[in-house]
Coordinates of C-alpha atoms and ligand atoms in Angstrom, one line a residue:
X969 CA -24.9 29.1 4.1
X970 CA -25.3 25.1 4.9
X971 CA -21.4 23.4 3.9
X972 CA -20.9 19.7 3.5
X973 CA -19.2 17.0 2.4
X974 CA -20.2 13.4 0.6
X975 CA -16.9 10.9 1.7
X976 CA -17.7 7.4 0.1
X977 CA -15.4 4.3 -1.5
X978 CA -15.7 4.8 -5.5
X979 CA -14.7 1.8 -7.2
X980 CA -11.7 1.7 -9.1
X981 CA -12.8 2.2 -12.6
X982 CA -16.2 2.6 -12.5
X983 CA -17.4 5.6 -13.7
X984 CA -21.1 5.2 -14.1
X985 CA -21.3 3.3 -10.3
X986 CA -19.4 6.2 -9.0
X987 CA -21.0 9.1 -10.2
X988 CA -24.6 7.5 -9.3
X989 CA -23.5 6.7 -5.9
X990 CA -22.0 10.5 -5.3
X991 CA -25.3 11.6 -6.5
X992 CA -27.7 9.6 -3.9
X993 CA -25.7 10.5 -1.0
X994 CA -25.7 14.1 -2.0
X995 CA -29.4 13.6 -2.3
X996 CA -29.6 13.4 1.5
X997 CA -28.1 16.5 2.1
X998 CA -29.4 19.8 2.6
X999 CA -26.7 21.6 2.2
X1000 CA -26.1 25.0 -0.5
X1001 CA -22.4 23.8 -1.1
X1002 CA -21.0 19.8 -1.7
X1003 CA -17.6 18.7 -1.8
X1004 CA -16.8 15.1 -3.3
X1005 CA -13.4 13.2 -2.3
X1006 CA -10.7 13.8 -5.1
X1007 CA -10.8 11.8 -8.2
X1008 CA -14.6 10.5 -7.4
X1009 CA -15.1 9.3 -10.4
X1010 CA -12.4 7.3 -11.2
X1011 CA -10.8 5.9 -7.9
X1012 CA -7.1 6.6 -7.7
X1013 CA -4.4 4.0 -7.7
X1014 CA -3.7 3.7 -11.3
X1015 CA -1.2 1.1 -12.4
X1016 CA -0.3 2.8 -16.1
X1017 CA -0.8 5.8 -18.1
X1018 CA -3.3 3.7 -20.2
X1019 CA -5.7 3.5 -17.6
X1020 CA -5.6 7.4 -16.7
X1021 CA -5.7 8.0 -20.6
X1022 CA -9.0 5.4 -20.8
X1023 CA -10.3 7.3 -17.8
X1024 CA -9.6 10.8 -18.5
X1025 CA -12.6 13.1 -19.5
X1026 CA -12.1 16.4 -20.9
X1027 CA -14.1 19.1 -18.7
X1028 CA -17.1 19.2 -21.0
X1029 CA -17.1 15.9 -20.4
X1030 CA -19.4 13.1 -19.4
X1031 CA -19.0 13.2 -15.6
X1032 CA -18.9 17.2 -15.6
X1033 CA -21.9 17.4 -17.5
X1034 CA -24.2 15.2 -15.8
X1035 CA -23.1 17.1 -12.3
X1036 CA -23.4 20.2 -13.6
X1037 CA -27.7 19.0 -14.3
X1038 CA -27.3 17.8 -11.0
X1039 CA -26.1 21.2 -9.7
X1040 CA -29.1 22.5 -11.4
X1041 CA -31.8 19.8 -10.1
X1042 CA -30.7 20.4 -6.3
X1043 CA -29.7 23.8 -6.4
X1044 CA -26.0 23.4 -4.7
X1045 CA -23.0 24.2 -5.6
X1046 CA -21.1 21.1 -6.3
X1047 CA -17.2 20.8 -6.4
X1048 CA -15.8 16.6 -7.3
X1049 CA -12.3 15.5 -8.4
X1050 CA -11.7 14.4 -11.8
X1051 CA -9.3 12.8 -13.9
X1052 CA -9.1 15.7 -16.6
X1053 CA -7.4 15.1 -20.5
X1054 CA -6.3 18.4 -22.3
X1055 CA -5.0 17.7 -25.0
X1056 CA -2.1 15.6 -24.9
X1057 CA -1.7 16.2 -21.1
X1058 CA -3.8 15.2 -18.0
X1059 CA -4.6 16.6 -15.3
X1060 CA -5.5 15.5 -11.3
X1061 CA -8.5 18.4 -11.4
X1062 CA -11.2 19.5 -9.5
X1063 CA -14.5 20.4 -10.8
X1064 CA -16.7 23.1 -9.2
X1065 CA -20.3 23.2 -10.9
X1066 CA -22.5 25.6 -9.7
X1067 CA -26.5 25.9 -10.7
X1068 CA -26.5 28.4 -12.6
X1069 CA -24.1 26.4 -15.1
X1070 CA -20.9 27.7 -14.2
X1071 CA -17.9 25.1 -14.4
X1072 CA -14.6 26.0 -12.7
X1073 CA -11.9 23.8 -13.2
X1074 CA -8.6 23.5 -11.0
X1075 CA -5.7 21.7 -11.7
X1076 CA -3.9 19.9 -8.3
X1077 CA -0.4 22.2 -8.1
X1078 CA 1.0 19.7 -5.5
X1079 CA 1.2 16.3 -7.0
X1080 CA 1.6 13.1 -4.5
X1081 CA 3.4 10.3 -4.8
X1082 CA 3.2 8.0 -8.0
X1083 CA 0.8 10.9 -9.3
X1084 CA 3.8 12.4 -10.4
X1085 CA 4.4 9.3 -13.0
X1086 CA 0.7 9.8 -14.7
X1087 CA -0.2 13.6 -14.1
X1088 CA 1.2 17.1 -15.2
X1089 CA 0.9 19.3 -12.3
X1090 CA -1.5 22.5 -12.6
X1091 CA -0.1 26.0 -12.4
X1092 CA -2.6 28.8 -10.8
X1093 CA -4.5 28.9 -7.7
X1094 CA -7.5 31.0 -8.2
X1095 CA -11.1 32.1 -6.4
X1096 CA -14.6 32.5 -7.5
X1097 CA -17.7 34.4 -6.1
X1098 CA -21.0 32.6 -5.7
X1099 CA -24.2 34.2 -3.9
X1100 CA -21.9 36.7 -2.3
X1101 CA -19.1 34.2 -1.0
X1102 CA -15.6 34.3 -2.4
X1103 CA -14.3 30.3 -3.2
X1104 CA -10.8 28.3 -4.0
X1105 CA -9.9 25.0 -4.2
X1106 CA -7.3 23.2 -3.4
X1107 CA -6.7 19.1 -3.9
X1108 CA -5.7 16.8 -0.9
X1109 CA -1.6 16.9 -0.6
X1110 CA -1.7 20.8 -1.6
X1111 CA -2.9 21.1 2.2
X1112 CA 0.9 20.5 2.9
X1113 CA 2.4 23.8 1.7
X1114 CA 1.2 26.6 3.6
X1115 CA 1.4 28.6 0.2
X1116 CA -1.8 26.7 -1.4
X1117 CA -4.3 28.3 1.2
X1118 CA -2.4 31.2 1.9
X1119 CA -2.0 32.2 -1.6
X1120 CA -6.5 31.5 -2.0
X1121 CA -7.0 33.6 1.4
X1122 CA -4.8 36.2 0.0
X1123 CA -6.9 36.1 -3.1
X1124 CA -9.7 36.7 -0.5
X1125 CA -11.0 33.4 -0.7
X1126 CA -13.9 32.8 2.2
X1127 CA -14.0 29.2 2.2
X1128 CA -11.8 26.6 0.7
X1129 CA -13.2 23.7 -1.4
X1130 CA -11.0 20.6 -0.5
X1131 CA -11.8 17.3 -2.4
X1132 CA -9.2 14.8 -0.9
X1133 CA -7.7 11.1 -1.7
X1134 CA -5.8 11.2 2.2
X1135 CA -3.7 8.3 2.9
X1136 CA -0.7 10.2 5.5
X1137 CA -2.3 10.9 9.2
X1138 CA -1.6 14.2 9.0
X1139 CA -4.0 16.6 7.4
X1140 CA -7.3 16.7 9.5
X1141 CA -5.1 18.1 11.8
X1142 CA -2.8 20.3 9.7
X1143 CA -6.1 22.0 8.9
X1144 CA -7.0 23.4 12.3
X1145 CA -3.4 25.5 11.8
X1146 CA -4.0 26.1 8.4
X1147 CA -8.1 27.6 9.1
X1148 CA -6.2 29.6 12.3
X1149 CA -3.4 30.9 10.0
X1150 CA -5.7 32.3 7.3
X1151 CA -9.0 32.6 9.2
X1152 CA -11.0 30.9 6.6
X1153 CA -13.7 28.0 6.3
X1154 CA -12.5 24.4 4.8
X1155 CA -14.2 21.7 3.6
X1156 CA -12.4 18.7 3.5
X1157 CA -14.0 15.5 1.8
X1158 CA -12.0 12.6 2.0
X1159 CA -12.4 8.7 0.7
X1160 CA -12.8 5.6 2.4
X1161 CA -11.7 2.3 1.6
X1162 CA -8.6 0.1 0.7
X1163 CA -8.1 0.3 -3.7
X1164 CA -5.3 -1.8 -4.7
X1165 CA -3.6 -2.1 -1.5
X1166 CA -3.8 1.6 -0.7
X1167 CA -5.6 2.7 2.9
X1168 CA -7.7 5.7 3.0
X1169 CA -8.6 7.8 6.1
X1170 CA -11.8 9.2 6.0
X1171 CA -12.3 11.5 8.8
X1172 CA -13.4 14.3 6.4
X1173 CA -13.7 17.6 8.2
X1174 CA -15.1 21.2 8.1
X1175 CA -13.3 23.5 10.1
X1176 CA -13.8 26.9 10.5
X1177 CA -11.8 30.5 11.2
X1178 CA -9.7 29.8 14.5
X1179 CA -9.2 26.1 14.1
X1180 CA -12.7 25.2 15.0
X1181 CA -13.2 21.6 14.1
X1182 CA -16.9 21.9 13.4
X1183 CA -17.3 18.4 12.1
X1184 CA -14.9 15.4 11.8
X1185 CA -16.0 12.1 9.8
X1186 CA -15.9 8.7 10.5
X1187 CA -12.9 6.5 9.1
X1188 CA -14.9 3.8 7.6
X1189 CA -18.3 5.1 6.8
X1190 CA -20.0 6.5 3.3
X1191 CA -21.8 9.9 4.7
X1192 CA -22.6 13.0 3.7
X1193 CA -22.8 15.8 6.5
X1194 CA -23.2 19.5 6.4
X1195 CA -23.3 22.3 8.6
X1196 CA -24.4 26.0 8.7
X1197 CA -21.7 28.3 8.4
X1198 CA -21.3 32.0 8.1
X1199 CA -18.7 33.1 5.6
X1200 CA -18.4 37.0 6.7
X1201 CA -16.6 35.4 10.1
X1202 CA -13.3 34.6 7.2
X1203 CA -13.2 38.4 6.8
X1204 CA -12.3 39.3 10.4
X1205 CA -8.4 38.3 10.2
X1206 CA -8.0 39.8 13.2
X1207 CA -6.4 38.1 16.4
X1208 CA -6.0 41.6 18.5
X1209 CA -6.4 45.4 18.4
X1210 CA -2.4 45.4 17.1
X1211 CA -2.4 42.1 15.0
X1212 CA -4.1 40.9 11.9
X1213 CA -2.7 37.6 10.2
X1214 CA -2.5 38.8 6.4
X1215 CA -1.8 42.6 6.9
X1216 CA 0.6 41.6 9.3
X1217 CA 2.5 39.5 7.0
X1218 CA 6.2 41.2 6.3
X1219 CA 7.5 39.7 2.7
X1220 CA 10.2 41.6 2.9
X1221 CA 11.8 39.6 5.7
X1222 CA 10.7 36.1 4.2
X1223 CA 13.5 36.6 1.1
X1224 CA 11.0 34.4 -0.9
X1225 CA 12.5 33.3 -4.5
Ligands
ACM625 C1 -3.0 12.8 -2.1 O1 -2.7 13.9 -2.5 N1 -4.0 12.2 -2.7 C2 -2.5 12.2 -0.9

């Protein structure tokens, strides 16, 4: 299975621009899955709940519709970030679209920052099967509590979906502990590009089972990359004859709440 990523700098606003411009550089690829930064469509530093409102799509909307055609027309599974309305509420989501015209939603759980002025925060982590491979997703900051992958790899998830908006240093690296911990696949896509005085860090990644680094990004630079993987390596959890790093997990002494 070919993995990959499209990092690019959307503009702030433009929906039509950003979506078109996702779309040709996923044209280059061949690749059977696609991750887009978080919030493609939209950019990210909004100013007021107005603009999130105006921006906000429901997901049978616009921007979910044309990708999931898109899906179709190259055969890939696609997963973006979107600025999702419910209702009254809205949501930082992530949209996985997949060729055969299924639409998985996820709501980010972890919200960053001054996204907790403008979005409610999701509640469920959860996985999905496509051509044999079990998937999650998680959204950029989630990568900071151990519990967002290890709840997906507990779920059996084979390879996590990871559309990002990465300003902190941090995650690119966080990620070799967090593939290691739970022996998965990640796919990190990231954004480039200063928007409103914000700094983004590129340097998307795939990493594999172990910490493997198998591809890191450029800071500065629209691409799109991808890279063969095999998922049945994320079902070998073992480290030794003796230890295996979900079986060997004892709940009893973490006193979780
Ligand atoms: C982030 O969660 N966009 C840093």
């Amino acid at each position: 299975m070919r993995v990959g990523y499209v990092q690019f700098k959307p503009k702030f606003g433009d929906k039509e621009y950003n979506t078109k411009r996702m779309m040709e550089l996923a044209s280059t690829l061949d690749a059977d899955v696609i991750v887009f930064p978080e919030l493609a469509n939209t950019g990210y530093v909004f100013k007021t709940q107005e603009e999130v409102n105006d921006l906000a799509e429901t997901a049978e909307g616009p921007t979910v519709m044309a990708m999931k055609d898109f899906a179709k027309e190259k055969g890939s599974l696609l997963t973006f970030g979107f600025a999702e309305r419910d209702g009254d509420s809205v949501y930082n989501s992530a949209a996985t679209v997949t060729p055969e015209g299924n639409v998985y939603i996820y709501r980010k759980v972890h919200l960053f920052n001054r996204e907790k002025l403008f979005f409610e925060s999701g509640s469920e982590f959860f996985t999905f099967e496509w051509r044999g491979v079990t998937f999650g997703m998680m959204i950029c900051f989630d990568w900071m509590f151990p519990e967002s992958m290890r709840t997906l790899a507990l779920m059996g998830a084979q390879v996590i979906l990871h559309p990002a908006n990465l300003v902190l240093p941090y995650c690119q690296n966080a990620m070799v502990t967090r593939c290691l911990e739970n022996m998965v696949f990640e796919v990190t896509a990231n954004r480039i590009g200063t928007e409103r005085g914000l700094k983004f860090t590129g340097m998307s990644q795939i990493t594999a089972p172990r910490g493997v680094i198998l591809h890191r990004g450029t800071k500065t630079t629209e691409e799109a990359v991808a890279v063969e993987i095999n998922p049945d390596l994320a079902q070998n959890k073992k480290i030794n004859d003796f230890n295996d790093v979900l079986a060997d997990r004892n709940p009893r002494a973490y006193r979780l709440g």
